[in-house]
XYZ file of C-alpha atoms in Angstrom:
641
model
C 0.000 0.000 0.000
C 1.305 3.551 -0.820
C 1.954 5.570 2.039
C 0.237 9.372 3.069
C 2.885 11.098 2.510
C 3.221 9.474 -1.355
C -0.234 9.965 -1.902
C -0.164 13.638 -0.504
C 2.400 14.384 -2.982
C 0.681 13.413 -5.967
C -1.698 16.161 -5.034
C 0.542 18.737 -4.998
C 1.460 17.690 -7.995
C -1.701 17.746 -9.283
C -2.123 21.622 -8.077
C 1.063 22.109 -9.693
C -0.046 21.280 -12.860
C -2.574 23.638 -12.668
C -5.778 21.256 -11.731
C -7.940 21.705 -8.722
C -6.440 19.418 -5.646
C -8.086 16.556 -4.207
C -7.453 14.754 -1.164
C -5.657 11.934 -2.854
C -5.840 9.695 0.538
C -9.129 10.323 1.096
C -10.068 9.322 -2.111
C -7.942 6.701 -1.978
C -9.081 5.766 1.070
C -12.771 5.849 -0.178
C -11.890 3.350 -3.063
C -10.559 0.538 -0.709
C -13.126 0.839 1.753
C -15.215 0.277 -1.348
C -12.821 -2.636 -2.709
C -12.393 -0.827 -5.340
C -8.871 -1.326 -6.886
C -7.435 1.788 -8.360
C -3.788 3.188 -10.025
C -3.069 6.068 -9.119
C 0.290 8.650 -10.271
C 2.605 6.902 -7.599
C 2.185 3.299 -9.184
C 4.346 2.148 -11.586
C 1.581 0.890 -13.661
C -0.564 4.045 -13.874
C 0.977 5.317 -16.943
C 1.154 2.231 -18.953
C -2.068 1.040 -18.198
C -4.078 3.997 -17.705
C -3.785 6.963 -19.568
C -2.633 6.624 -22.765
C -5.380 7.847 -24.981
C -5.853 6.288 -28.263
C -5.445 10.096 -29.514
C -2.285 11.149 -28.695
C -3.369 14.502 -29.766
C -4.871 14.940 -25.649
C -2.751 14.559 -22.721
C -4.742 14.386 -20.101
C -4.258 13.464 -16.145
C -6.100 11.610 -14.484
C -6.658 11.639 -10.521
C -7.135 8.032 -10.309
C -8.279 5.280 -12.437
C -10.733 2.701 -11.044
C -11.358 -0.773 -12.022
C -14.501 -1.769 -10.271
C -15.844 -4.997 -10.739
C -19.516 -4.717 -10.102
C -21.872 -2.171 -10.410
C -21.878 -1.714 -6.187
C -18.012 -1.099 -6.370
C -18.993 1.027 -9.544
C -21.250 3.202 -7.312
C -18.620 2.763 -4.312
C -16.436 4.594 -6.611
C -18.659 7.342 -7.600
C -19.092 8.496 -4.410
C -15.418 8.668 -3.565
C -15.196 10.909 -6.871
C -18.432 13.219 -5.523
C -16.911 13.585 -2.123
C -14.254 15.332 -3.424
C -16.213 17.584 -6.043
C -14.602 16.146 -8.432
C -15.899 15.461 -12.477
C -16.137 11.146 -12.732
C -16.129 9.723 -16.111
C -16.699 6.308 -17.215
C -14.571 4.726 -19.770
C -15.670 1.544 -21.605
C -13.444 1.061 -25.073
C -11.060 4.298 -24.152
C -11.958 5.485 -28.263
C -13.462 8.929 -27.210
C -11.981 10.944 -30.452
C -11.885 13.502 -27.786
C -10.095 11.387 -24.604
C -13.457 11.817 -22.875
C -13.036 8.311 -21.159
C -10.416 10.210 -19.463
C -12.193 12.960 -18.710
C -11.595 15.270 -21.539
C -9.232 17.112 -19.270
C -6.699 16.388 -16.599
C -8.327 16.106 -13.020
C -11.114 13.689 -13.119
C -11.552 10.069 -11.758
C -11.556 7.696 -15.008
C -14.107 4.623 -13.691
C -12.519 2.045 -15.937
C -14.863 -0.349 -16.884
C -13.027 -3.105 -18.807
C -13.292 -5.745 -15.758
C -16.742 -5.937 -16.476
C -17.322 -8.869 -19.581
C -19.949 -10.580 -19.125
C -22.155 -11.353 -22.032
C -25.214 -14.052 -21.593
C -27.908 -14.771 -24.542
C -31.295 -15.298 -23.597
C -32.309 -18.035 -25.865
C -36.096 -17.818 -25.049
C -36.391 -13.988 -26.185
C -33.043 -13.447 -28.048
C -31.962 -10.990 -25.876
C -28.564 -10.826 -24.705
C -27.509 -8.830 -21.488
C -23.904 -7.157 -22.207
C -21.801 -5.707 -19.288
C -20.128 -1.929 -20.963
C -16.668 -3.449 -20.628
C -16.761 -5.435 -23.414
C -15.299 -4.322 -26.848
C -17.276 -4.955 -30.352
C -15.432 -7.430 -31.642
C -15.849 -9.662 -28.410
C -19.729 -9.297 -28.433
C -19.840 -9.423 -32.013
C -17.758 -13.161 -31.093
C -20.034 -14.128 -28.149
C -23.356 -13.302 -29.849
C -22.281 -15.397 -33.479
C -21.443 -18.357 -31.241
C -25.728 -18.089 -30.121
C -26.636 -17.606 -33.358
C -27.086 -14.281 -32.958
C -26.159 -10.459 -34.180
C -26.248 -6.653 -33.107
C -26.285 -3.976 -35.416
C -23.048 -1.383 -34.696
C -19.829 -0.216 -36.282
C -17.074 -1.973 -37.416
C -13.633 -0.899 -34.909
C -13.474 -4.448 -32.824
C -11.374 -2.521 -30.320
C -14.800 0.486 -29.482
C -16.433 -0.045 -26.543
C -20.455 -1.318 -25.747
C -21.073 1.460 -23.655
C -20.047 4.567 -25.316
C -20.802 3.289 -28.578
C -24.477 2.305 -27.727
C -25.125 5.700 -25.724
C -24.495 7.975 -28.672
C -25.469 5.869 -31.278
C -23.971 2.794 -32.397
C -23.883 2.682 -36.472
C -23.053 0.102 -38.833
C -23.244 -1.662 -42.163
C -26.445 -3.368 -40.327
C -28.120 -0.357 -39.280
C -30.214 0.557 -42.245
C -32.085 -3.025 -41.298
C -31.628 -3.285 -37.910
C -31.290 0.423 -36.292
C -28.772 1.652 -34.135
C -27.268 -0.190 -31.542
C -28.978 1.905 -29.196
C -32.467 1.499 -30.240
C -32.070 -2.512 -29.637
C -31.520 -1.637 -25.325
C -34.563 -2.718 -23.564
C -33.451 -1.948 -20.167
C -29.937 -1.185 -18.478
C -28.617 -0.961 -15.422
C -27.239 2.871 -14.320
C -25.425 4.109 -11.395
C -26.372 7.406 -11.073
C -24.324 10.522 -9.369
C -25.448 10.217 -6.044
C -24.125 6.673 -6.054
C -27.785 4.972 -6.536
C -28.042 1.803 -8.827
C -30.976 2.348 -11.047
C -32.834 0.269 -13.505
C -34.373 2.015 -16.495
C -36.742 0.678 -19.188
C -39.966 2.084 -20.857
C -41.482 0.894 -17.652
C -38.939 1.828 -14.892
C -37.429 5.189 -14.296
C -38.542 6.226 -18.389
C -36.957 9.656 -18.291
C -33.398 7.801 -17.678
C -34.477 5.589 -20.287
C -35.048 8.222 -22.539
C -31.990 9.778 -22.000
C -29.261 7.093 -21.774
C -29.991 6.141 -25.721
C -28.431 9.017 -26.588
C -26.418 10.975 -24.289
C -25.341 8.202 -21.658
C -22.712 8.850 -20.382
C -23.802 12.382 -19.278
C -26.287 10.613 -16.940
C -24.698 8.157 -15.305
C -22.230 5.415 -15.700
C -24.251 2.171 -17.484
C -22.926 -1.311 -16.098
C -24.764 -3.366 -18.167
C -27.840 -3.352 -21.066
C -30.192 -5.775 -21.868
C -30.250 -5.658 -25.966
C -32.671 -7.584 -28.621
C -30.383 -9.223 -30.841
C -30.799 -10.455 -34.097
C -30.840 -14.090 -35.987
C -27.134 -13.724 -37.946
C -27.720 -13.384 -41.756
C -27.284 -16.941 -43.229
C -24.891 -15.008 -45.452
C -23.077 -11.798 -46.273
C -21.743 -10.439 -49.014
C -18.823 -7.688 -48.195
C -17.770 -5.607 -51.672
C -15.417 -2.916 -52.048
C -15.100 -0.550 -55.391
C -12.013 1.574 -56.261
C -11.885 4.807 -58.453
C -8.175 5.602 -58.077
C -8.047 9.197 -59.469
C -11.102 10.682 -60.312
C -11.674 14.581 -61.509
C -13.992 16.912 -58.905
C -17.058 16.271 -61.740
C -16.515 12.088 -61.668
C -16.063 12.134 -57.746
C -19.288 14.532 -57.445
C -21.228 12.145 -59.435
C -20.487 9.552 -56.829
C -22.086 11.302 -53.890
C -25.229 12.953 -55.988
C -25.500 9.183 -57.668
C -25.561 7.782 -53.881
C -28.620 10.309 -53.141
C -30.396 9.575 -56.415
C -30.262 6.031 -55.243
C -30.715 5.969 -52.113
C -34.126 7.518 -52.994
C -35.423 5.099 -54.995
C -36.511 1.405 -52.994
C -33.322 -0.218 -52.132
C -32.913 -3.139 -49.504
C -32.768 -2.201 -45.936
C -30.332 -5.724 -46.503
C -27.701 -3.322 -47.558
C -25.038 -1.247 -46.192
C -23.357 1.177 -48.424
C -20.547 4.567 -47.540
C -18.134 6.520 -49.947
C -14.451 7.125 -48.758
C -12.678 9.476 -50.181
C -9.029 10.231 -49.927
C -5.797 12.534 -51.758
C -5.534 11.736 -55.372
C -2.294 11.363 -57.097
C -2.566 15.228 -57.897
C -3.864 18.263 -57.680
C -7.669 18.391 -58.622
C -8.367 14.652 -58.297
C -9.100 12.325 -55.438
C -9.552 8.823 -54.855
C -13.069 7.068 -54.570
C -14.347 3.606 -52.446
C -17.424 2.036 -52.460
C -17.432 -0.535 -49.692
C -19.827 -2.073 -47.673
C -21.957 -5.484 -47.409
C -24.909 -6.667 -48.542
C -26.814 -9.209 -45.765
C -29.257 -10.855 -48.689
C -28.231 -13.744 -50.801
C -25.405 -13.405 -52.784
C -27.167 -14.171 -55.702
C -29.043 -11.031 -55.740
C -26.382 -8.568 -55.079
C -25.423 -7.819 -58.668
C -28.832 -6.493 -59.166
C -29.025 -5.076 -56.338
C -25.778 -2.882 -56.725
C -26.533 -2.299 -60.334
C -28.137 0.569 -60.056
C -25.734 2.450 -58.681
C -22.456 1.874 -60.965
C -24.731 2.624 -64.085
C -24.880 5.961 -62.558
C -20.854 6.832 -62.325
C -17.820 6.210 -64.048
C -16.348 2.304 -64.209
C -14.188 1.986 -61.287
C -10.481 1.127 -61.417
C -11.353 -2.589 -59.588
C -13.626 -4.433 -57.420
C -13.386 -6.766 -54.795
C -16.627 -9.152 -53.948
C -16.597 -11.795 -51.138
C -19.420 -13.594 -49.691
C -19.357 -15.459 -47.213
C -20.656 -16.275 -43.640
C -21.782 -12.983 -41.521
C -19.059 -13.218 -38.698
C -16.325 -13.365 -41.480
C -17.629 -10.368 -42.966
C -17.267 -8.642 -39.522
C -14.045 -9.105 -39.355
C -13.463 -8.713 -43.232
C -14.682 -5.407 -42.350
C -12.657 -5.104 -38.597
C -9.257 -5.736 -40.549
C -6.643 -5.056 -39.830
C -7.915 -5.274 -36.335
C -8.952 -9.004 -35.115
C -12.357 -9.023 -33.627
C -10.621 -10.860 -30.952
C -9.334 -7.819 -28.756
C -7.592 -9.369 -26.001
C -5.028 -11.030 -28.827
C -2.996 -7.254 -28.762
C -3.259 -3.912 -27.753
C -5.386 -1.481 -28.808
C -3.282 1.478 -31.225
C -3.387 4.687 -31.183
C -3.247 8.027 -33.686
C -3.079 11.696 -33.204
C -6.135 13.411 -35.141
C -9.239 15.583 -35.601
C -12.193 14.519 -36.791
C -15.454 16.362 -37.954
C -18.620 15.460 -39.022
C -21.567 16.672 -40.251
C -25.223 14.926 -40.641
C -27.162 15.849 -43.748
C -31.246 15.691 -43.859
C -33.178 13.555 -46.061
C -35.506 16.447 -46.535
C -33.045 18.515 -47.780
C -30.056 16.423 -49.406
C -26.775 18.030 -50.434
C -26.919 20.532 -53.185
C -25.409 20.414 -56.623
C -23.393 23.508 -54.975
C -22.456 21.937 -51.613
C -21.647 18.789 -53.382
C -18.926 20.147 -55.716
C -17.177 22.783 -53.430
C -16.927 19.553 -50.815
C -15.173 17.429 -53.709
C -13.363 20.468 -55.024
C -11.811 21.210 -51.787
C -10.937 17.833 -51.240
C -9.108 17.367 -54.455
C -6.951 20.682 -54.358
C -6.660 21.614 -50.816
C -6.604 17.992 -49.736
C -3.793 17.366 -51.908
C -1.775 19.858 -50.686
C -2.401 19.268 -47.418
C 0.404 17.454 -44.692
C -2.008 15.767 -43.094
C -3.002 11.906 -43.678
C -6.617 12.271 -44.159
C -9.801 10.353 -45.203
C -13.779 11.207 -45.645
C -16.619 9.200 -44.740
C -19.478 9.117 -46.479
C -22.008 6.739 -44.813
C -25.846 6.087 -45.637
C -28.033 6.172 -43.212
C -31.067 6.973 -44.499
C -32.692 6.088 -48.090
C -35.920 4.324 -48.305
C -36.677 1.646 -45.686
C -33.976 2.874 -43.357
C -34.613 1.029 -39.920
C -32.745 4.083 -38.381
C -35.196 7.068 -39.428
C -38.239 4.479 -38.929
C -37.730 5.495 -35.074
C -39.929 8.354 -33.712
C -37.748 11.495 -33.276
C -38.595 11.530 -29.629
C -38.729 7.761 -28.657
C -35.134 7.992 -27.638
C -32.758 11.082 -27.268
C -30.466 10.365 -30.252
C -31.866 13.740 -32.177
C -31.048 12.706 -36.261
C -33.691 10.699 -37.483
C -33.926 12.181 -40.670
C -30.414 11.844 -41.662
C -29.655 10.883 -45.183
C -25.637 10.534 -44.738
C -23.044 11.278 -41.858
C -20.244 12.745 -42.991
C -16.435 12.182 -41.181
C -13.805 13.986 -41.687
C -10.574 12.838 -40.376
C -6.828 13.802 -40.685
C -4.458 12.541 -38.918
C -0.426 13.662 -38.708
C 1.087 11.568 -41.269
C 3.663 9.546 -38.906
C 0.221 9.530 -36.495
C 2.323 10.495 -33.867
C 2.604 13.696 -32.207
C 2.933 16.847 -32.613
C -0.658 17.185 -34.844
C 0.175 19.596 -37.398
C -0.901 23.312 -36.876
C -3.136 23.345 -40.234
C -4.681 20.504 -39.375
C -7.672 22.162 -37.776
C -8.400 24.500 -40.480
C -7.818 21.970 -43.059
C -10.918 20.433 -41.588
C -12.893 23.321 -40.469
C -12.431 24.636 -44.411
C -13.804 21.022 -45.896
C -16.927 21.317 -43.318
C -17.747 24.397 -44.186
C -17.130 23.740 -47.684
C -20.578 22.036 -47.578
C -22.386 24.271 -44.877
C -21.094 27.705 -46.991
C -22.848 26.187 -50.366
C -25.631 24.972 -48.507
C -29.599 26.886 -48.022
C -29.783 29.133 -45.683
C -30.943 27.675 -42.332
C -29.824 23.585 -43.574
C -30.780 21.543 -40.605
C -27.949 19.308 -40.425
C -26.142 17.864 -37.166
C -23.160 15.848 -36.357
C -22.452 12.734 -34.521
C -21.247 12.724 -30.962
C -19.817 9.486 -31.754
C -17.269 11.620 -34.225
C -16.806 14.108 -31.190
C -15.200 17.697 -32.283
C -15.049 19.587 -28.914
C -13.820 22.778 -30.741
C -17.526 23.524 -32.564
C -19.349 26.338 -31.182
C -23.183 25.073 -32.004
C -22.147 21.627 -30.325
C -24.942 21.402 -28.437
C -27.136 22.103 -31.516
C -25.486 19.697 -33.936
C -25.557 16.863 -31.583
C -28.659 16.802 -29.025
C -30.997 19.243 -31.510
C -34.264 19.642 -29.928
C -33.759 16.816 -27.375
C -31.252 19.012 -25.818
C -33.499 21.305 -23.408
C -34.929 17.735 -21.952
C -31.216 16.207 -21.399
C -30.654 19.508 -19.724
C -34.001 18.552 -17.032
C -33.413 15.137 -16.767
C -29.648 15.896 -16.347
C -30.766 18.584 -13.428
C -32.909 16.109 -11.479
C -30.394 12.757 -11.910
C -26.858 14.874 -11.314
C -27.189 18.762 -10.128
C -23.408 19.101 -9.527
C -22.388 18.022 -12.579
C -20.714 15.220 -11.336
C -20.377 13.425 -15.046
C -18.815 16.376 -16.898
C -16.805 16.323 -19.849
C -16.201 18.353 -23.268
C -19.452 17.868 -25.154
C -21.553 16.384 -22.500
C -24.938 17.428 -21.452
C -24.674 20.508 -18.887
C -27.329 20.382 -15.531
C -30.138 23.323 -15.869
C -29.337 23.605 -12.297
C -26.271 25.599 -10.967
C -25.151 24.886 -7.671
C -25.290 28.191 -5.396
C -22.432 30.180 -4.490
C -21.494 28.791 -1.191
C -19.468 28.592 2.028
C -16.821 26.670 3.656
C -18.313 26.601 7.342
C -14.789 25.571 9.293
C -14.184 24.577 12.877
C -13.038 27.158 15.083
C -10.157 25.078 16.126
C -9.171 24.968 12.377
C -8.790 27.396 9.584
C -7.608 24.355 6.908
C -10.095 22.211 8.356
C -14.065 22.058 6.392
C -17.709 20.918 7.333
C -17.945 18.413 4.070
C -20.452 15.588 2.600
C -18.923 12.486 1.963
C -20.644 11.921 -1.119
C -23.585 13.039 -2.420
C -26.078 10.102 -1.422
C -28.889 10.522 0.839
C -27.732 9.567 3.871
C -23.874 10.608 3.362
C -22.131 11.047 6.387
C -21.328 14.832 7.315
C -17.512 15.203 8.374
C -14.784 17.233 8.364
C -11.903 16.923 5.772
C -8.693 19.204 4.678
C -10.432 21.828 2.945
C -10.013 22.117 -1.261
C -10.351 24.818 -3.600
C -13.346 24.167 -5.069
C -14.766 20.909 -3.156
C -18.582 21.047 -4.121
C -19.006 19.051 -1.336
C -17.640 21.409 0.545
C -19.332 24.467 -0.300
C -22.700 24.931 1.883
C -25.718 28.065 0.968
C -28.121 29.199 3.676
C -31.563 28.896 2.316
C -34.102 29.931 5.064
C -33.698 27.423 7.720
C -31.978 24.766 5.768
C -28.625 23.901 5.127
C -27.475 23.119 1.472
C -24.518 21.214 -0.138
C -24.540 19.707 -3.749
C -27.677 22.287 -4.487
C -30.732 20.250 -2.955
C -29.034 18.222 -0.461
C -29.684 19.377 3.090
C -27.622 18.996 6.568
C -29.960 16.220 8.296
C -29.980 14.680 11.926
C -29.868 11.232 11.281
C -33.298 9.678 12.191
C -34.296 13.069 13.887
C -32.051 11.333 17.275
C -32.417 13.900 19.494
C -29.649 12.195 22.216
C -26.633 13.326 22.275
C -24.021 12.035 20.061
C -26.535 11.953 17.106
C -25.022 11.443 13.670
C -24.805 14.330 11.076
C -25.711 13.274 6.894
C -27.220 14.781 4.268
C -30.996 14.340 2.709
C -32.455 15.895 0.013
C -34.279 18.672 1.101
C -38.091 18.198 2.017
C -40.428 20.558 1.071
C -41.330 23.743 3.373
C -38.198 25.125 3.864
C -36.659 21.317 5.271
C -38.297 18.617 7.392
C -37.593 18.763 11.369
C -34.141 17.221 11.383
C -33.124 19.729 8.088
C -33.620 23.515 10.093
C -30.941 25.040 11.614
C -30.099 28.600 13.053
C -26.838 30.223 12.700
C -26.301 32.012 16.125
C -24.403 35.441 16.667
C -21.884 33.096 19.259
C -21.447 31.263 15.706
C -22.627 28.147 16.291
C -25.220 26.080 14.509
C -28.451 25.071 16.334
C -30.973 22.590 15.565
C -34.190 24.685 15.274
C -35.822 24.404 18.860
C -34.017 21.520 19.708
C -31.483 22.849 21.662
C -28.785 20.506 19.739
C -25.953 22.513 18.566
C -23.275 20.974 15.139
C -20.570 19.384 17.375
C -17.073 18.953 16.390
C -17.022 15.292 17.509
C -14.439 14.759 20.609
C -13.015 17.529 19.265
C -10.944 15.814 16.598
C -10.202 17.378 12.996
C -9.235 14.413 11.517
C -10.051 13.837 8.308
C -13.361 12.030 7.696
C -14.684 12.510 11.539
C -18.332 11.876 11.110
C -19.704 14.829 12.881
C -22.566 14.678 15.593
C -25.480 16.849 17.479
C -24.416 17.781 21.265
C -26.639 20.190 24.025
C -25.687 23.827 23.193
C -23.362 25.098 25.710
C -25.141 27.560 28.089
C -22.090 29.843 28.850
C -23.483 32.948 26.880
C -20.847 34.377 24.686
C -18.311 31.898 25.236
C -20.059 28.918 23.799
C -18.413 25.552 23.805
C -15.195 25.392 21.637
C -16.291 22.614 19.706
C -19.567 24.466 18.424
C -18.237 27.259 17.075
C -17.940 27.091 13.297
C -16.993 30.159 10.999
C -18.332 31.001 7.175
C -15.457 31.000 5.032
């Protein structure tokens, strides 16, 4: 075990490098008491195993990464990360484009859920359940050996749970949906540490929200998905146009739109990928995907489409069973993931979600392709576009209500990505490699009607777009923001692009032992029924930052200082409750005295500094007021900091 005075250190550090201190052994402390194992900075493991992200572009510093095993020692380690105020992110797969499993920035708890594996098939109703540790390519493994299938992308390495909470899209999806809109239920730990259960049925407003903008809500352990019978076979094709002029390659995306209008196949997944030409004014052209109908009928089927554009340079067609064409499609990646490490890249990615009501003009359509094939080709970045169809007739995806779930883009035709990586992909990411990208977006938006209601794709995340809240939660966003209020006031799951509480937490107070100026009155988590104790105060501890509201008490926002079980002995525990209506139950008023002390409202009982002890994480207690006027007991006098 590492000692205080290690631990201690690593929080200096922490301040050092300009992010708000913690109590690292308090924290730490918190974790084992939950048996929760963690790294932290002092263990030789922490940066191999912990905080790499796969985009080297971020370097971001973690507090602590925890690998809980269950969702109790999941919650066990949320409340560790509330008690200190701090933001707790959960990472499933690590492949946040923008290191948000990490936190985004440096100074959050990383809840690491990659002990978490399991995967059981229902046989009687096809459903699987499918703890958020696992990767794609292992459920895509354990649900072919059933029989069975899920629609979602094609990176083995991407986790379940961040995957299926903005989105989930793959070659399947025009037949199946998203992977989110297969969850029938999941299991949530919430910010206050609470394990919920949400379906249609239970707790509907989570529901709602988690297929969507998860991970802003809470940290889901596990889903319960409707899975689908495997295609008896699969036929995976890709197309090559090897230098095409800016008129050729625009044919290929307005041919896409023409057909994608008319009644194609739900059985078939389609995207463009574009990338630099050999020169100036020309870029290269793919048509891959797979079609999940017999192979006999996928000539016909694809037909359409090439009698459209120009012949392309070659083809490759394979059919073949549907697991092969997953990984056919994962390569170079097995689907496998515990056979190597994950990789990594330093990038930026855009993207950019275009309406079936209002496809792509002629306009946008060539400046896109035009700035592609000139400033693409000049650029020094490695780069690639994404084309993918989503929509078209008989799309399973835009066959969802709009508001059945909070994924906001059901009338999206294509998503567009946009991604450049430095061409080593290592660090440093080149300067121009932002604008590069900004310029091809807005290539399309600039040559586009006024008002286009496109989005983007928070499974692409950019964290540098100023509309971001627009483009990816549209009009679902003013719900999240409710829901978000009433599930996590304080913000506890915060990160670059996630949902933001309606609620602000008041401007409070330390309220400090008179025997202590570095000493604070603090909640130990955020939980109804959280022990109330004193800890080194922190810069910026929510849960040490108390508002006087009438005859309450506040921390968190809507938590209020409680008597545990109204115990009106002496000796009687201190917590925190959520407030009860009326300005706070019995055990929730309190007057502040001119001697400085705290009473309980007509009770006599005065906040006690128990035994007189500042150690950290003293559960504090109720005690008779002293009666020496003006000189009340030392122990009861607190001051507002």
């Amino acid at each position: 075990m590492r000692s205080s005075a290690a631990l201690l250190a690593v929080a200096s550090l922490l301040q050092l490098g300009g992010v708000a201190a913690v109590d690292v052994t308090a924290l730490h402390n918190s974790l084992t008491a939950g048996g929760v194992s963690a790294l932290f900075p002092t263990d030789a493991l922490f940066l191999s195993l912990t905080v790499a992200p796969v985009n080297r572009r971020y370097s971001v510093a973690p507090v602590a990464v925890a690998f809980p095993t269950s969702p109790q020692q999941v919650a066990a380690a949320v409340q560790a990360g509330t008690a200190q105020g701090m933001p707790v992110v959960a990472r499933s797969g690590g492949h946040s484009y923008i290191a948000n499993g990490l936190g985004g920035s440096s100074g959050a708890l990383v809840v690491d859920l990659s002990k978490m594996k399991s995967i059981s098939v229902r046989s009687g109703n096809n459903t699987a359940l499918i703890q958020t540790g696992n990767r794609l390519g292992d459920v895509a493994l354990a649900l072919n050996a059933a029989g069975r299938a899920l629609p979602h992308g094609t990176c083995s390495y991407v986790g379940i749970g961040g995957h299926s909470g903005y989105g989930g899209f793959g070659f399947t999806s025009r037949q199946w949906g998203l992977t989110l809109d297969t969850i029938k239920s999941a299991t949530v730990v919430l910010a206050n540490g609470t394990i919920a259960s949400a379906s249609s049925s239970v707790n509907p407003d989570l529901f709602w929200a988690i297929r969507g903008a998860s991970p802003s809500m809470g940290i889901v352990t596990s889903i319960e998905v409707q899975t689908f019978a495997a295609p008896a076979s699969t036929t995976v094709f890709q197309y090559q146009w090897n230098s095409l002029d800016v008129a050729a390659a625009s044919k290929m995306i307005s041919a896409l739109q023409t057909f994608a209008a008319t009644n194609i196949s739900p059985q078939l997944g389609i995207e463009l990928v574009f990338a630099a030409g050999p020169s100036s004014g020309r870029v290269f052209v793919g048509v891959t995907g797979a079609w999940y109908g017999a192979a006999s009928s996928f000539n016909s089927t694809i037909a359409p489409y090439l009698a459209i554009v120009t012949k392309p340079s070659s083809s490759t067609i394979t059919p073949g069973s549907y697991i092969a064409s997953v990984a056919t499609l994962s390569a170079p990646d097995a689907l496998n993931t515990t056979l190597k490490p994950d990789g990594h890249d330093t990038f930026y990615t855009k993207s950019l979600m275009t309406p079936s009501g209002s496809p792509m003009s002629s306009a946008a359509i060539s400046a896109f392709v035009s700035y592609m094939a000139v400033q693409g080709f000049s650029s020094d970045t490695s780069w690639f576009v994404q084309v993918e169809l989503y929509g078209g007739s008989n799309s399973a995806i835009n066959a969802v209500a709009l508001d059945s779930t909070a994924f906001s883009k059901r009338d999206t035709l294509f998503t567009i990505q946009m991604y450049a990586s430095s061409s080593n992909l290592e660090p440093p990411y080149p300067s121009d490699g932002f604008s590069f990208l900004d310029g091809m977006a807005n290539s399309i938006v600039a040559n586009s009607p006024s008002g286009w209601a496109y989005g983007a794709y928070l499974n692409y995340a950019d964290d540098r777009l100023a509309n971001g809240n627009a483009l990816y939660y549209g009009s679902h966003y003013a719900r999240l923001q409710s829901i978000k209020a009433s599930l996590d006031p304080v913000n506890t799951f915060r990160f670059p692009v996630g949902v933001t509480s309606t609620t602000t937490t008041p401007t409070g107070k330390t309220i400090r032992p008179n025997k202590s100026s570095t000493t604070c009155l603090a909640a130990a988590s955020n939980a109804d029924g959280a022990a109330v104790v004193v800890q080194p105060c922190t810069s910026g501890a929510t849960n040490q930052q108390w508002t006087q509201n009438g005859a309450t008490l506040l921390v968190f926002g809507n938590k209020c200082l409680d008597v545990t079980d109204s115990n009106t002995a002496n000796g009687a525990k201190l917590q925190i409750w959520t407030c009860t209506p009326g300005q706070g139950g019995t055990a929730q008023r309190w007057t502040i005295t001119s001697d400085k002390t705290i009473q309980w409202s007509g009770k006599a009982k005065c906040v006690d500094l128990t035994n007189g002890s500042t150690a950290s994480g003293s559960v504090q207690q109720t005690w008779d007021c002293s009666s020496t006027v003006g000189a009340p007991f030392s122990n009861q006098v607190w001051n507002w900091v």
